[in-house]
JSON list of C-alpha atoms in Angstrom, two decimals:
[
{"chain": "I", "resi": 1, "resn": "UNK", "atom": "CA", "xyz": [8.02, 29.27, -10.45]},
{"chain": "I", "resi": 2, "resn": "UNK", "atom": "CA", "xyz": [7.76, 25.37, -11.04]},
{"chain": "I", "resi": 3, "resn": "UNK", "atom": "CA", "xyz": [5.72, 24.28, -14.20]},
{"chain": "I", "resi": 4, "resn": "UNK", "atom": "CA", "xyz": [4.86, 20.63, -14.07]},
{"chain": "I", "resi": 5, "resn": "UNK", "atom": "CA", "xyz": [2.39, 18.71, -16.30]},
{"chain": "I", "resi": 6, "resn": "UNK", "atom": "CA", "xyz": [-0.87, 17.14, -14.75]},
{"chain": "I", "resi": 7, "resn": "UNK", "atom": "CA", "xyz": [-3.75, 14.64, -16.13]},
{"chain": "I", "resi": 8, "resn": "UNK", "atom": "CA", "xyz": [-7.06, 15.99, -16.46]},
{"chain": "I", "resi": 9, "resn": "UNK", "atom": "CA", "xyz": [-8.85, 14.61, -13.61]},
{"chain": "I", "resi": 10, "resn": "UNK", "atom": "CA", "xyz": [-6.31, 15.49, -11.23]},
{"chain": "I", "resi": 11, "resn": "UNK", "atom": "CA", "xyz": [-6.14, 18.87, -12.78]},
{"chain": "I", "resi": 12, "resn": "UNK", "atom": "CA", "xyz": [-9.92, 19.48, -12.73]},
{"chain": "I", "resi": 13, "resn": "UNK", "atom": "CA", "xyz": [-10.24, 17.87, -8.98]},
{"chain": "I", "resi": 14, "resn": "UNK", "atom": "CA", "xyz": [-7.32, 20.93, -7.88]},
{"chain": "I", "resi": 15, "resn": "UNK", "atom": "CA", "xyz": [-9.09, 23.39, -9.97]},
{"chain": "I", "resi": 16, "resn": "UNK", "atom": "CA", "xyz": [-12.16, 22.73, -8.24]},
{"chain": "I", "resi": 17, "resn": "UNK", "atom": "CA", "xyz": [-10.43, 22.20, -4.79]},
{"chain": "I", "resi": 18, "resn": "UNK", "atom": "CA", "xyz": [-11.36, 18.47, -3.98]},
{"chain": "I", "resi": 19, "resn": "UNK", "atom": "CA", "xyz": [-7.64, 18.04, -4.24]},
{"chain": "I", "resi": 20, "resn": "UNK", "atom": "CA", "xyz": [-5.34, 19.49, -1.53]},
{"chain": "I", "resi": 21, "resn": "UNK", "atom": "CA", "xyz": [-2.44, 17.26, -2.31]},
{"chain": "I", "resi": 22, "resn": "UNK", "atom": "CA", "xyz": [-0.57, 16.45, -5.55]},
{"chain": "I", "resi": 23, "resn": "UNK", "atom": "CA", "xyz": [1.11, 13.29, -5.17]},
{"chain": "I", "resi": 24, "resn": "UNK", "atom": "CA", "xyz": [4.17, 12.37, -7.10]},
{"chain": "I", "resi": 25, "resn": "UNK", "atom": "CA", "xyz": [6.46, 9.31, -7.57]},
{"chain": "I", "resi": 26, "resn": "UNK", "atom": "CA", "xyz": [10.24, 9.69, -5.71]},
{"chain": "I", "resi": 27, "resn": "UNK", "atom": "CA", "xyz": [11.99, 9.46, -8.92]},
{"chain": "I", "resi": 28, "resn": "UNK", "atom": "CA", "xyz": [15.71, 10.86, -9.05]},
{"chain": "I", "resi": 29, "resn": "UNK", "atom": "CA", "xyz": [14.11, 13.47, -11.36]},
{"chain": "I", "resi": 30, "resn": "UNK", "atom": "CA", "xyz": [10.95, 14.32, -9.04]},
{"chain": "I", "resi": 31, "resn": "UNK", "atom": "CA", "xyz": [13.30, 14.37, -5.70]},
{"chain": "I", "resi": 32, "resn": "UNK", "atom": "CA", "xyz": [15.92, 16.78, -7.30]},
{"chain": "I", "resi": 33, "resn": "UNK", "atom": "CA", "xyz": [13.07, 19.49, -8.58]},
{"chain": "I", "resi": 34, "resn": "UNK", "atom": "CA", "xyz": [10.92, 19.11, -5.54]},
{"chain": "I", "resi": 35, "resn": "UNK", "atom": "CA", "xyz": [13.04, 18.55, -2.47]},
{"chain": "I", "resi": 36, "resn": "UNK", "atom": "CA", "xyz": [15.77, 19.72, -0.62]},
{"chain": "I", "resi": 37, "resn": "UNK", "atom": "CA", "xyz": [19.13, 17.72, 1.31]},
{"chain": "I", "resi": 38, "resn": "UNK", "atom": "CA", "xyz": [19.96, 18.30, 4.56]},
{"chain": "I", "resi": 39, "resn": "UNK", "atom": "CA", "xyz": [23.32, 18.33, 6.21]},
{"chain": "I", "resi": 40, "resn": "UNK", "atom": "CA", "xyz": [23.30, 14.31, 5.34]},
{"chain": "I", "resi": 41, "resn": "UNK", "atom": "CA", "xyz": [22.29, 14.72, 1.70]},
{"chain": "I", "resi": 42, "resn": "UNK", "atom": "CA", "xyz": [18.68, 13.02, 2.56]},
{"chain": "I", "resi": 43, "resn": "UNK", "atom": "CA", "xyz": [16.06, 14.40, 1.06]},
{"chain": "I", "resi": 44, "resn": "UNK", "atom": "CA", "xyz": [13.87, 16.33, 2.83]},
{"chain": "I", "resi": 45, "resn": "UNK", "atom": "CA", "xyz": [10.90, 18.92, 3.07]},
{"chain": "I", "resi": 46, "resn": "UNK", "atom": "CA", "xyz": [11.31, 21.81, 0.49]},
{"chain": "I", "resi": 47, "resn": "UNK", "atom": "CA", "xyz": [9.76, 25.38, 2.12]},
{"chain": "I", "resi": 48, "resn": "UNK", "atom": "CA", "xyz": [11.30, 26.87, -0.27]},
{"chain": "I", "resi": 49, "resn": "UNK", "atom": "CA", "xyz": [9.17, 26.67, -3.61]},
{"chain": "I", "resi": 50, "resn": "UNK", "atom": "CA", "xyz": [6.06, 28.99, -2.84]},
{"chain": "I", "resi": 51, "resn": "UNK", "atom": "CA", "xyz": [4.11, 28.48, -6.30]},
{"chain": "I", "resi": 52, "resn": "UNK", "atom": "CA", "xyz": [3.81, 26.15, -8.70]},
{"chain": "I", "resi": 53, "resn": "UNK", "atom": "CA", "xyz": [1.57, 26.28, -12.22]},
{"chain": "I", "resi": 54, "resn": "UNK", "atom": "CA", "xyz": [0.33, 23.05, -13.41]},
{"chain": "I", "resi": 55, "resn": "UNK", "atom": "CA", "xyz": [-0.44, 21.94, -17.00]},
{"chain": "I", "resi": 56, "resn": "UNK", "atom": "CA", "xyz": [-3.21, 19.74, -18.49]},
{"chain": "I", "resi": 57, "resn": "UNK", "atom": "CA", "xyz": [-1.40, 18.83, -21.69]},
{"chain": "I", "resi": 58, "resn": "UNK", "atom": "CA", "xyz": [1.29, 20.17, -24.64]},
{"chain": "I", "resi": 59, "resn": "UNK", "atom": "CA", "xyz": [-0.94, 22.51, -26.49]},
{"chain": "I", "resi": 60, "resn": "UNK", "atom": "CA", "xyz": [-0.01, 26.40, -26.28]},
{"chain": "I", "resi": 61, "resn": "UNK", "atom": "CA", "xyz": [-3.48, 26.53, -25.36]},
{"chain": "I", "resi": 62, "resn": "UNK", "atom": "CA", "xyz": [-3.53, 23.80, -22.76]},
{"chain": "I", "resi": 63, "resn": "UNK", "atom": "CA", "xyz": [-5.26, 24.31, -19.29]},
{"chain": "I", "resi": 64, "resn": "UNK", "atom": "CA", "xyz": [-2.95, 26.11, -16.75]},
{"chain": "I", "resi": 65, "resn": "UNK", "atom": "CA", "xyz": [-3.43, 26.57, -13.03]},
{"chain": "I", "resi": 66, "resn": "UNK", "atom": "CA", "xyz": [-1.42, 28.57, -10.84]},
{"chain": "I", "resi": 67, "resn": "UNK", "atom": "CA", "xyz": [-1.59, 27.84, -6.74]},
{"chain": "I", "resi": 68, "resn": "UNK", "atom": "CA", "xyz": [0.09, 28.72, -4.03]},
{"chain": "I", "resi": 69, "resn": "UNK", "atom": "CA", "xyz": [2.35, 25.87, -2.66]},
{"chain": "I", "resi": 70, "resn": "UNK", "atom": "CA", "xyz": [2.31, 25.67, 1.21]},
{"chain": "I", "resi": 71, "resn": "UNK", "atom": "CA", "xyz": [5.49, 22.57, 1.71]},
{"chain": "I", "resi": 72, "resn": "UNK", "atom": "CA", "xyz": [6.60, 20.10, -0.21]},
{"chain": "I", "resi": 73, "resn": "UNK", "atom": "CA", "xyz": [7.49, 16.49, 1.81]},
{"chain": "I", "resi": 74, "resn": "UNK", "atom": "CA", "xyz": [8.38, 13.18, 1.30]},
{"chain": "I", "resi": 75, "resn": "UNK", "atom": "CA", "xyz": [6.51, 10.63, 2.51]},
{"chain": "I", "resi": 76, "resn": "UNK", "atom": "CA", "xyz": [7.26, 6.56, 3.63]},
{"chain": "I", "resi": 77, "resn": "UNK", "atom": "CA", "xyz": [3.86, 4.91, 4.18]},
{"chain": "I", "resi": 78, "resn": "UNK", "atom": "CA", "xyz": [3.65, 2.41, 7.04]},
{"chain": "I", "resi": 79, "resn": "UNK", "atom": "CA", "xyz": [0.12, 1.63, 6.33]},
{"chain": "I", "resi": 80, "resn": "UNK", "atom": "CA", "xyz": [-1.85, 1.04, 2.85]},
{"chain": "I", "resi": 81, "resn": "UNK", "atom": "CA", "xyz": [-3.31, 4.45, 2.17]},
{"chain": "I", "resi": 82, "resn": "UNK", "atom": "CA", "xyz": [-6.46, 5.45, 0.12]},
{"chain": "I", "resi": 83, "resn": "UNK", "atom": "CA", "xyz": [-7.42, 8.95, -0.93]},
{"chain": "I", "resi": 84, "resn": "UNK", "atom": "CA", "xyz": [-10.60, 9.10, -3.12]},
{"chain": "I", "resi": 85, "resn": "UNK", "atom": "CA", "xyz": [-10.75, 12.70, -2.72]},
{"chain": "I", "resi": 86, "resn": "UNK", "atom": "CA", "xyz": [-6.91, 13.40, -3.69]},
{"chain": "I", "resi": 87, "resn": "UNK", "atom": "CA", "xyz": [-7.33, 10.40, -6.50]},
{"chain": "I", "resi": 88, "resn": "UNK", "atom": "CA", "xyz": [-4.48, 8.85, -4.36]},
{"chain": "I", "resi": 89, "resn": "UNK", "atom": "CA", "xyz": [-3.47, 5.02, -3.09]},
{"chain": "I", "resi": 90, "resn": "UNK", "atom": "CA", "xyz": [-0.44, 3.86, -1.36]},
{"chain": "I", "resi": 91, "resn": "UNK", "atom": "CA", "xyz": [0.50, 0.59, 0.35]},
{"chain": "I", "resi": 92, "resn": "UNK", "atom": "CA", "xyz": [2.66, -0.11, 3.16]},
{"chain": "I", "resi": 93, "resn": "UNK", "atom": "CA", "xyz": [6.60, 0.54, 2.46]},
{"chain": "I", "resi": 94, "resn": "UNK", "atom": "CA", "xyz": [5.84, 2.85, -0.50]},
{"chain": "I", "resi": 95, "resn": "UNK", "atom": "CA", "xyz": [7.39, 6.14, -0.92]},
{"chain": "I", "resi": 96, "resn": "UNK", "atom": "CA", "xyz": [5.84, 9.55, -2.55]},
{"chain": "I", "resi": 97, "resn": "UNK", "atom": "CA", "xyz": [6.12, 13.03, -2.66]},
{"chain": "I", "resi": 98, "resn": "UNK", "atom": "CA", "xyz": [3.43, 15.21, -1.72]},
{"chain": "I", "resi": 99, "resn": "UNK", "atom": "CA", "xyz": [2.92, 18.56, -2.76]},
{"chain": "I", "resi": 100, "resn": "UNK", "atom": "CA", "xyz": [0.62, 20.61, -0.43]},
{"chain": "I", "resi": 101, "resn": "UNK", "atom": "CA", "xyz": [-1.55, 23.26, -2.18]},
{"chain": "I", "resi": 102, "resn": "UNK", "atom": "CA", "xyz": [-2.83, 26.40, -1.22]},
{"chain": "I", "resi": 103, "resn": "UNK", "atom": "CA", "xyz": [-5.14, 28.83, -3.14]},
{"chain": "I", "resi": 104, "resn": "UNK", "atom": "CA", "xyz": [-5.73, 29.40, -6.06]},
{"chain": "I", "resi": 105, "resn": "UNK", "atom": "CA", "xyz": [-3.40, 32.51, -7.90]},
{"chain": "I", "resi": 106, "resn": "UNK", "atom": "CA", "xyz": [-4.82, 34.40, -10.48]},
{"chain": "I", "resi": 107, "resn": "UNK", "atom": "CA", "xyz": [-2.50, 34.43, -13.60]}
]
């Protein structure tokens, strides 16, 4: 299972399910742990990682939350893009990664 850390009000709006989508920048790092390469080493949409646990902070007693994910895909936006509800804006020519999230899994 994938652990990644999370702000608080992006943690809180998943935890309450307002958010259905975690976005993340297409760093080297982000595109190696959440995507996979096809045939022609592009990056493309991961099936393959089915949870993932996020982490409000360092603390051993930090905030956790466990959720099913349903695909992982990168995204190139041809338009500017503005998602109040998934605390998410992109402009035109940007790139992301967006992690789609399921339910909620009891730890």
């Amino acid at each position: 299972m994938l652990t990644l850390q999370i702000k608080r009000n992006e943690f809180e709006a998943i935890a309450s399910g307002k958010n259905k989508i975690e976005w993340r920048s297409p760093s080297r790092y982000n595109k190696r742990l959440l995507l996979t390469k096809n045939g022609d080493g592009l990056f493309v949409e991961n099936t393959e990682i089915k949870e993932i646990r996020f982490v409000n902070g360092y603390r051993d007693n930090a905030p956790k939350i466990k959720l099913e994910v349903l695909f992982i895909r990168p995204y190139r936006f041809i338009r500017d893009v503005n998602e109040p509800e998934n605390n998410f804006r992109g402009n035109e020519g940007e790139n992301a990664i967006g992690i789609h999230l399921g339910r909620i899994i009891p730890e």
